[in-house]
């Protein structure tokens, strides 16, 4: 690009440089915030995965005890029914970015196991809690992917501004300034020549 080598073009170019620099700063701040959020999600994913693993181990131990009380055949024949409920999907906005969420809306019936001791009621409820936790982990996984993509794309824009747009603007600004200085010298030289001619003609 080549702006007209005049003061108006120089002022316009300086304004464009200011806008580009400010935009770069805003995007860099955005990247920093997204990176913080990214690692918060990574940490939460690890914590929730551990919860799911620990909860499954506990539930399976309880099922082993249940089998010893009412027999394997009874447990299998009276196995957990498919949970009644519905999967809800949505998203929440963070810095204008839609992060996915998966929620399990429980039915009033929930899981049902027939002929089990009352003290194992918590076992069937725990399965629903595990399902909800797994869905939460799924939402976090997707959010991590969305954030990772957004960070990469924003960095590309920052790199473009930093390595291409701003250097080109600054080079153009320098060219206009040099050209204006050159024109000013030419004008001064012409003025001196005219002044000298006028003095000679007197």
mmCIF file of C-alpha atoms in Angstrom:
data_model
loop_
_atom_site.group_PDB
_atom_site.id
_atom_site.type_symbol
_atom_site.label_atom_id
_atom_site.label_comp_id
_atom_site.label_asym_id
_atom_site.label_seq_id
_atom_site.Cartn_x
_atom_site.Cartn_y
_atom_site.Cartn_z
ATOM 1 C CA UNK A 1 0.000 0.000 0.000
ATOM 2 C CA UNK A 2 1.075 3.568 -0.612
ATOM 3 C CA UNK A 3 -0.738 6.469 1.060
ATOM 4 C CA UNK A 4 -0.644 9.866 -0.543
ATOM 5 C CA UNK A 5 2.506 11.585 0.748
ATOM 6 C CA UNK A 6 0.667 14.379 2.514
ATOM 7 C CA UNK A 7 -0.165 15.302 6.099
ATOM 8 C CA UNK A 8 -3.713 13.979 5.836
ATOM 9 C CA UNK A 9 -2.479 10.579 4.672
ATOM 10 C CA UNK A 10 0.122 10.545 7.456
ATOM 11 C CA UNK A 11 -2.489 11.332 10.123
ATOM 12 C CA UNK A 12 -4.796 8.637 8.765
ATOM 13 C CA UNK A 13 -1.959 6.115 8.796
ATOM 14 C CA UNK A 14 -0.977 7.034 12.365
ATOM 15 C CA UNK A 15 -4.589 6.434 13.417
ATOM 16 C CA UNK A 16 -4.572 3.027 11.716
ATOM 17 C CA UNK A 17 -1.337 2.149 13.528
ATOM 18 C CA UNK A 18 -2.880 3.160 16.871
ATOM 19 C CA UNK A 19 -5.970 1.036 16.159
ATOM 20 C CA UNK A 20 -3.849 -1.970 15.142
ATOM 21 C CA UNK A 21 -1.614 -1.639 18.223
ATOM 22 C CA UNK A 22 -4.626 -1.312 20.518
ATOM 23 C CA UNK A 23 -6.276 -4.290 18.833
ATOM 24 C CA UNK A 24 -3.121 -6.346 19.327
ATOM 25 C CA UNK A 25 -3.029 -5.446 23.040
ATOM 26 C CA UNK A 26 -6.699 -6.392 23.489
ATOM 27 C CA UNK A 27 -6.159 -9.732 21.735
ATOM 28 C CA UNK A 28 -3.049 -10.452 23.814
ATOM 29 C CA UNK A 29 -5.061 -9.794 26.985
ATOM 30 C CA UNK A 30 -7.756 -12.107 25.627
ATOM 31 C CA UNK A 31 -5.195 -14.854 25.007
ATOM 32 C CA UNK A 32 -3.874 -14.540 28.565
ATOM 33 C CA UNK A 33 -7.397 -14.827 29.987
ATOM 34 C CA UNK A 34 -8.214 -17.798 27.729
ATOM 35 C CA UNK A 35 -5.011 -19.596 28.737
ATOM 36 C CA UNK A 36 -5.880 -19.153 32.426
ATOM 37 C CA UNK A 37 -9.385 -20.510 31.776
ATOM 38 C CA UNK A 38 -7.945 -23.357 29.674
ATOM 39 C CA UNK A 39 -5.757 -24.591 32.531
ATOM 40 C CA UNK A 40 -8.611 -24.197 35.015
ATOM 41 C CA UNK A 41 -10.660 -26.555 32.839
ATOM 42 C CA UNK A 42 -7.721 -28.963 32.519
ATOM 43 C CA UNK A 43 -7.427 -29.051 36.313
ATOM 44 C CA UNK A 44 -11.182 -29.517 36.751
ATOM 45 C CA UNK A 45 -11.174 -32.325 34.165
ATOM 46 C CA UNK A 46 -8.510 -34.170 36.153
ATOM 47 C CA UNK A 47 -10.414 -33.745 39.414
ATOM 48 C CA UNK A 48 -13.716 -34.914 37.929
ATOM 49 C CA UNK A 49 -12.111 -37.890 36.202
ATOM 50 C CA UNK A 50 -10.642 -38.954 39.536
ATOM 51 C CA UNK A 51 -14.057 -38.582 41.148
ATOM 52 C CA UNK A 52 -15.625 -40.808 38.465
ATOM 53 C CA UNK A 53 -12.903 -43.457 38.838
ATOM 54 C CA UNK A 54 -13.168 -43.479 42.643
ATOM 55 C CA UNK A 55 -16.977 -43.513 42.555
ATOM 56 C CA UNK A 56 -17.044 -46.426 40.093
ATOM 57 C CA UNK A 57 -14.653 -48.418 42.275
ATOM 58 C CA UNK A 58 -16.880 -47.822 45.287
ATOM 59 C CA UNK A 59 -20.065 -48.752 43.420
ATOM 60 C CA UNK A 60 -18.543 -51.944 42.050
ATOM 61 C CA UNK A 61 -17.430 -52.933 45.552
ATOM 62 C CA UNK A 62 -20.986 -52.394 46.753
ATOM 63 C CA UNK A 63 -22.290 -54.528 43.880
ATOM 64 C CA UNK A 64 -19.927 -57.327 44.878
ATOM 65 C CA UNK A 65 -21.353 -57.178 48.394
ATOM 66 C CA UNK A 66 -24.869 -57.083 46.947
ATOM 67 C CA UNK A 67 -24.155 -60.206 44.898
ATOM 68 C CA UNK A 68 -22.977 -61.989 48.022
ATOM 69 C CA UNK A 69 -26.236 -61.093 49.758
ATOM 70 C CA UNK A 70 -28.837 -61.841 47.074
ATOM 71 C CA UNK A 71 -26.800 -63.793 44.535
ATOM 72 C CA UNK A 72 -25.334 -63.014 41.131
ATOM 73 C CA UNK A 73 -28.394 -64.271 39.277
ATOM 74 C CA UNK A 74 -30.679 -62.003 41.272
ATOM 75 C CA UNK A 75 -28.455 -58.981 40.689
ATOM 76 C CA UNK A 76 -28.375 -59.678 36.951
ATOM 77 C CA UNK A 77 -32.084 -60.350 36.687
ATOM 78 C CA UNK A 78 -32.924 -57.284 38.746
ATOM 79 C CA UNK A 79 -30.206 -55.184 37.114
ATOM 80 C CA UNK A 80 -30.299 -51.464 36.880
ATOM 81 C CA UNK A 81 -32.894 -50.288 34.434
ATOM 82 C CA UNK A 82 -31.996 -47.741 31.815
ATOM 83 C CA UNK A 83 -32.219 -44.436 33.669
ATOM 84 C CA UNK A 84 -35.232 -42.406 32.786
ATOM 85 C CA UNK A 85 -34.365 -38.826 32.118
ATOM 86 C CA UNK A 86 -33.151 -36.613 29.334
ATOM 87 C CA UNK A 87 -29.867 -35.237 28.128
ATOM 88 C CA UNK A 88 -29.831 -31.454 28.003
ATOM 89 C CA UNK A 89 -27.280 -29.624 25.898
ATOM 90 C CA UNK A 90 -26.498 -25.960 26.038
ATOM 91 C CA UNK A 91 -23.668 -23.509 26.188
ATOM 92 C CA UNK A 92 -22.449 -20.655 28.300
ATOM 93 C CA UNK A 93 -20.749 -17.577 26.949
ATOM 94 C CA UNK A 94 -17.255 -16.701 28.137
ATOM 95 C CA UNK A 95 -15.664 -13.667 26.460
ATOM 96 C CA UNK A 96 -18.061 -14.151 23.574
ATOM 97 C CA UNK A 97 -17.102 -17.813 23.146
ATOM 98 C CA UNK A 98 -19.785 -20.491 23.408
ATOM 99 C CA UNK A 99 -18.610 -23.303 25.701
ATOM 100 C CA UNK A 100 -20.709 -26.503 25.520
ATOM 101 C CA UNK A 101 -22.461 -27.994 28.536
ATOM 102 C CA UNK A 102 -24.109 -31.409 28.927
ATOM 103 C CA UNK A 103 -26.591 -31.985 31.736
ATOM 104 C CA UNK A 104 -28.604 -35.021 32.754
ATOM 105 C CA UNK A 105 -32.099 -34.144 33.887
ATOM 106 C CA UNK A 106 -33.167 -36.824 36.311
ATOM 107 C CA UNK A 107 -36.593 -38.351 36.271
ATOM 108 C CA UNK A 108 -38.416 -38.932 39.514
ATOM 109 C CA UNK A 109 -38.094 -42.678 39.051
ATOM 110 C CA UNK A 110 -34.359 -42.815 38.426
ATOM 111 C CA UNK A 111 -32.656 -46.196 38.569
ATOM 112 C CA UNK A 112 -34.581 -49.144 39.884
ATOM 113 C CA UNK A 113 -33.254 -52.306 41.451
ATOM 114 C CA UNK A 114 -35.766 -54.789 42.744
ATOM 115 C CA UNK A 115 -35.473 -56.826 45.915
ATOM 116 C CA UNK A 116 -32.381 -55.084 47.271
ATOM 117 C CA UNK A 117 -31.627 -54.154 50.861
ATOM 118 C CA UNK A 118 -32.585 -50.597 51.734
ATOM 119 C CA UNK A 119 -29.000 -49.674 52.621
ATOM 120 C CA UNK A 120 -28.076 -50.102 48.938
ATOM 121 C CA UNK A 121 -30.490 -47.401 47.781
ATOM 122 C CA UNK A 122 -27.517 -45.036 47.708
ATOM 123 C CA UNK A 123 -25.785 -47.320 45.221
ATOM 124 C CA UNK A 124 -28.383 -46.731 42.533
ATOM 125 C CA UNK A 125 -28.357 -42.999 43.243
ATOM 126 C CA UNK A 126 -24.590 -42.994 42.929
ATOM 127 C CA UNK A 127 -24.887 -44.388 39.405
ATOM 128 C CA UNK A 128 -26.921 -41.334 38.435
ATOM 129 C CA UNK A 129 -24.333 -39.077 40.041
ATOM 130 C CA UNK A 130 -21.595 -40.854 38.091
ATOM 131 C CA UNK A 131 -23.559 -40.402 34.867
ATOM 132 C CA UNK A 132 -23.912 -36.696 35.579
ATOM 133 C CA UNK A 133 -20.186 -36.457 36.342
ATOM 134 C CA UNK A 134 -19.295 -38.247 33.094
ATOM 135 C CA UNK A 135 -21.458 -35.808 31.138
ATOM 136 C CA UNK A 136 -19.796 -32.925 32.955
ATOM 137 C CA UNK A 137 -16.381 -34.279 31.971
ATOM 138 C CA UNK A 138 -17.616 -34.511 28.375
ATOM 139 C CA UNK A 139 -18.644 -30.859 28.452
ATOM 140 C CA UNK A 140 -15.281 -29.886 29.924
ATOM 141 C CA UNK A 141 -13.442 -31.889 27.242
ATOM 142 C CA UNK A 142 -15.355 -30.054 24.528
ATOM 143 C CA UNK A 143 -14.752 -26.713 26.237
ATOM 144 C CA UNK A 144 -11.010 -27.432 26.335
ATOM 145 C CA UNK A 145 -11.063 -28.127 22.594
ATOM 146 C CA UNK A 146 -13.032 -24.939 21.895
ATOM 147 C CA UNK A 147 -10.652 -22.860 24.033
ATOM 148 C CA UNK A 148 -7.591 -24.440 22.423
ATOM 149 C CA UNK A 149 -8.907 -23.605 18.952
ATOM 150 C CA UNK A 150 -9.815 -20.050 19.988
ATOM 151 C CA UNK A 151 -6.356 -19.487 21.509
ATOM 152 C CA UNK A 152 -4.642 -20.705 18.322
ATOM 153 C CA UNK A 153 -6.835 -18.568 16.050
ATOM 154 C CA UNK A 154 -6.372 -15.470 18.214
ATOM 155 C CA UNK A 155 -2.606 -16.003 18.260
ATOM 156 C CA UNK A 156 -2.647 -16.161 14.452
ATOM 157 C CA UNK A 157 -4.359 -12.761 14.335
ATOM 158 C CA UNK A 158 -1.866 -11.306 16.841
ATOM 159 C CA UNK A 159 1.063 -12.717 14.852
ATOM 160 C CA UNK A 160 -0.386 -11.272 11.654
ATOM 161 C CA UNK A 161 -0.714 -7.841 13.255
ATOM 162 C CA UNK A 162 2.731 -8.061 14.825
ATOM 163 C CA UNK A 163 4.681 -9.496 11.884
ATOM 164 C CA UNK A 164 2.863 -8.166 8.820
ATOM 165 C CA UNK A 165 0.244 -5.456 9.343
ATOM 166 C CA UNK A 166 2.084 -3.218 11.820
ATOM 167 C CA UNK A 167 5.502 -3.490 10.094
ATOM 168 C CA UNK A 168 3.833 -2.554 6.797
ATOM 169 C CA UNK A 169 2.026 0.394 8.389
ATOM 170 C CA UNK A 170 5.239 1.590 10.080
ATOM 171 C CA UNK A 171 7.206 1.234 6.865
ATOM 172 C CA UNK A 172 4.534 3.223 5.049
ATOM 173 C CA UNK A 173 4.579 5.873 7.793
ATOM 174 C CA UNK A 174 8.359 6.156 7.528
ATOM 175 C CA UNK A 175 8.133 6.496 3.749
ATOM 176 C CA UNK A 176 5.546 9.290 4.008
ATOM 177 C CA UNK A 177 7.601 11.120 6.652
ATOM 178 C CA UNK A 178 10.734 10.893 4.503
ATOM 179 C CA UNK A 179 8.784 11.991 1.441
ATOM 180 C CA UNK A 180 7.306 14.965 3.325
ATOM 181 C CA UNK A 181 10.785 15.945 4.523
ATOM 182 C CA UNK A 182 12.019 15.706 0.950
ATOM 183 C CA UNK A 183 9.137 17.841 -0.308
ATOM 184 C CA UNK A 184 9.789 20.356 2.477
ATOM 185 C CA UNK A 185 13.446 20.628 1.430
ATOM 186 C CA UNK A 186 12.422 21.084 -2.200
ATOM 187 C CA UNK A 187 9.945 23.799 -1.202
ATOM 188 C CA UNK A 188 12.619 25.523 0.878
ATOM 189 C CA UNK A 189 15.074 25.353 -1.996
ATOM 190 C CA UNK A 190 12.506 26.810 -4.408
ATOM 191 C CA UNK A 191 11.706 29.563 -1.913
ATOM 192 C CA UNK A 192 15.384 30.474 -1.624
ATOM 193 C CA UNK A 193 15.803 30.484 -5.396
ATOM 194 C CA UNK A 194 12.756 32.723 -5.852
ATOM 195 C CA UNK A 195 13.964 35.028 -3.089
ATOM 196 C CA UNK A 196 17.403 35.259 -4.684
ATOM 197 C CA UNK A 197 15.919 36.068 -8.097
ATOM 198 C CA UNK A 198 13.762 38.763 -6.558
ATOM 199 C CA UNK A 199 16.770 40.293 -4.821
ATOM 200 C CA UNK A 200 18.781 40.256 -8.057
ATOM 201 C CA UNK A 201 15.968 41.849 -10.024
ATOM 202 C CA UNK A 202 15.780 44.835 -7.649
#
